[in-house]
Short mmCIF file of C-alpha atoms in Angstrom, two decimals:
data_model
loop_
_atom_site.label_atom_id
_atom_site.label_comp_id
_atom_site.label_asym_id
_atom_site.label_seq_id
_atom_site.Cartn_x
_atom_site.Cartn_y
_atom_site.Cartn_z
CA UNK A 30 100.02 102.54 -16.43
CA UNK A 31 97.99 102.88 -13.64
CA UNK A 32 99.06 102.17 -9.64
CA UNK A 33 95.43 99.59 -9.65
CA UNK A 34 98.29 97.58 -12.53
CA UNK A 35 101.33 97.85 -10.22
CA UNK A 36 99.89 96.98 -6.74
CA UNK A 37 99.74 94.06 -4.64
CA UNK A 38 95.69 93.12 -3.23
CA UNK A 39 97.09 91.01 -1.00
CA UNK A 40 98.03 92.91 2.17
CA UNK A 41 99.88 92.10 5.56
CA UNK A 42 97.63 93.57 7.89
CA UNK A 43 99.50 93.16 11.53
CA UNK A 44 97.98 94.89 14.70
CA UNK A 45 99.87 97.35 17.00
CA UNK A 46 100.50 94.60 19.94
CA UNK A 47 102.42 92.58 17.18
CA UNK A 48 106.19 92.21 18.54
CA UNK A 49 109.04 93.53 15.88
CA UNK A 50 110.10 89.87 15.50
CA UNK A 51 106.73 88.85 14.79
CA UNK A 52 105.77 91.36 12.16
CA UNK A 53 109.87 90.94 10.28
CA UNK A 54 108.89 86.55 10.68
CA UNK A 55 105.40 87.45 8.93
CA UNK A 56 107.00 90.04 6.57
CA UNK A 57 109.91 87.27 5.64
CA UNK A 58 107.50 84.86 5.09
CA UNK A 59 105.81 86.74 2.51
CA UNK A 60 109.03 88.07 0.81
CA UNK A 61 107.44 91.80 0.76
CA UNK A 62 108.45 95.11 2.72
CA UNK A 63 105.84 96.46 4.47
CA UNK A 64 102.72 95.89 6.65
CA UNK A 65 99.72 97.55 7.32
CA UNK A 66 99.18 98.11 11.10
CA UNK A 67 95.57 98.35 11.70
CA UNK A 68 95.13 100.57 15.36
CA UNK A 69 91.74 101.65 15.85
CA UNK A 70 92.38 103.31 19.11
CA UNK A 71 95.49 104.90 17.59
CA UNK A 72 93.49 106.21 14.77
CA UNK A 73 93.40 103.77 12.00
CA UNK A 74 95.79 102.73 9.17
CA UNK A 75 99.86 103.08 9.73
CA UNK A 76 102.84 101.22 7.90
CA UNK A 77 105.34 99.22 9.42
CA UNK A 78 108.26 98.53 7.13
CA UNK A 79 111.46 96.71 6.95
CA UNK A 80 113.52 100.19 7.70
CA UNK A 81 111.70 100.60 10.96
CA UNK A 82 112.61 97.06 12.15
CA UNK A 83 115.94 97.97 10.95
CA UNK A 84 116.54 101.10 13.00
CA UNK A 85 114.90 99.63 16.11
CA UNK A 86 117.73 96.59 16.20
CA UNK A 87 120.56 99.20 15.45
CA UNK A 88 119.26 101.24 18.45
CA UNK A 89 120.11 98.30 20.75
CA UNK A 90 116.11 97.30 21.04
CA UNK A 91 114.90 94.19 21.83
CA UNK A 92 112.27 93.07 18.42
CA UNK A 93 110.97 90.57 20.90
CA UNK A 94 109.83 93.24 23.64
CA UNK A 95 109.27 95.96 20.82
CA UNK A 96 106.14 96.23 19.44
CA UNK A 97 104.37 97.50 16.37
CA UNK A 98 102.82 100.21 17.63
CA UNK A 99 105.85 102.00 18.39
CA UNK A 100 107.30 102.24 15.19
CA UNK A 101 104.55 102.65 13.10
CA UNK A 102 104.13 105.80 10.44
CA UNK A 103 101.08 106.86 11.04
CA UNK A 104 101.31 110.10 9.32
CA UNK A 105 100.79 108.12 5.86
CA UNK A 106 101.05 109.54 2.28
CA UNK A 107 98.26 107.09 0.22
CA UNK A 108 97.67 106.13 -3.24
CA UNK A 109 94.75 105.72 -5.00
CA UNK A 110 94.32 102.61 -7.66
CA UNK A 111 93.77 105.34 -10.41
CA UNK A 112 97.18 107.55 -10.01
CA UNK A 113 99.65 107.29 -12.40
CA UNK A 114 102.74 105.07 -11.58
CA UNK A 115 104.49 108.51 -12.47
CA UNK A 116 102.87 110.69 -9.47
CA UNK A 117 103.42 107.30 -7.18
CA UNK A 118 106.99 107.18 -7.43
CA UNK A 119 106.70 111.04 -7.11
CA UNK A 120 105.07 110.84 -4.45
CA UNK A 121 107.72 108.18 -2.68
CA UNK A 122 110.44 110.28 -3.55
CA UNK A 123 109.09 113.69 -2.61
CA UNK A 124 108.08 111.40 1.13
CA UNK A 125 111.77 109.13 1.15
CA UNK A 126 109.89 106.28 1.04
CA UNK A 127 109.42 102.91 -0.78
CA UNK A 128 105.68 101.52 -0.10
CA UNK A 129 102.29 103.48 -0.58
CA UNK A 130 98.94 101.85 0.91
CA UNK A 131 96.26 102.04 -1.62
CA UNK A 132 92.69 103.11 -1.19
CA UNK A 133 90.11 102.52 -2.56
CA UNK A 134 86.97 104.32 -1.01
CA UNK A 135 88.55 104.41 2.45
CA UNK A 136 89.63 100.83 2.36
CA UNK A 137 92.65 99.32 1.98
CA UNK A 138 93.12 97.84 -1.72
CA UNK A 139 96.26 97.11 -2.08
CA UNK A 140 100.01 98.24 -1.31
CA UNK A 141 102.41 99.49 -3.99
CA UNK A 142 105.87 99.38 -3.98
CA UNK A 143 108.94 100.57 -5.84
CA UNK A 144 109.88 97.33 -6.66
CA UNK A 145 106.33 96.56 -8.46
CA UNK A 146 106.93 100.21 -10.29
CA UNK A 147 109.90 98.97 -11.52
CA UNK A 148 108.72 95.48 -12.75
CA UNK A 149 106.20 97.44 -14.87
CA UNK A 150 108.90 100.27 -16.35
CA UNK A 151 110.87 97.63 -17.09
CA UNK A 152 110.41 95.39 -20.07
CA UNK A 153 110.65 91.28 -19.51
CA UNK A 154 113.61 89.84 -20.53
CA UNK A 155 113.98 88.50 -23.79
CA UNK A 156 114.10 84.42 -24.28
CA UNK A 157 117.88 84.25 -26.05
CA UNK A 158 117.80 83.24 -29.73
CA UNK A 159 119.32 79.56 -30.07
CA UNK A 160 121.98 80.19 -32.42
CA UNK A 161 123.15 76.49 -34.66
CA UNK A 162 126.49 76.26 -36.27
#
């Protein structure tokens, strides 16, 4: 199975002014992980994920004065839609992480996670048998 059958196409895109309580309200919202944080002047595509909002609160820091920008990954591992699911989650445990953007000829596609790996790894639950007596 191929990481094009995993991901999600449809993307949080934040921007680097977004406050940390903004992108985690947007994130909630959406029930998913991770956003994209488009910064042109900061030289494109970077991930903001759930972790990162994490650590910023345990340091003390204020998600309403903290912004985006600041703790963004901008040093990104991406996917392409045709890897294998196998050399994603190779990939995000070789890196320590749990979200790959996907490109697609230098645009963003999609995002994959380890939780959408999973859902395809794993089979769907069986409907249980009605038994009578």
């Amino acid at each position: 199975m191929l990481v094009r059958d995993a991901m999600s196409t449809v993307v949080l895109t934040i921007g680097p002014a977004h406050t940390l309580r903004q992108a985690a309200a947007l994130m909630s919202a959406r029930r998913i992980g991770a956003a994209v944080v488009h910064d042109p002047d900061a030289g494109g595509i970077g991930i903001l994920t759930e972790r990162d909002i994490l650590n910023s609160v345990g340091l003390g820091q204020s998600p309403d004065t903290e912004h985006a920008h600041a703790h963004t990954t901008t040093d990104v591992v991406f996917a392409a839609p045709s890897w294998t699911l196998e050399e994603a989650a190779r990939a995000m445990t070789h890196g320590g992480f749990r979200h790959l953007i996907v490109l697609d000829g230098g645009e963003v596609a999609g995002i994959v996670s380890v939780r959408d790996i999973i859902r395809c790894w794993t089979p769907a639950p069986r409907r249980a048998e009605q038994v009578s007596i």
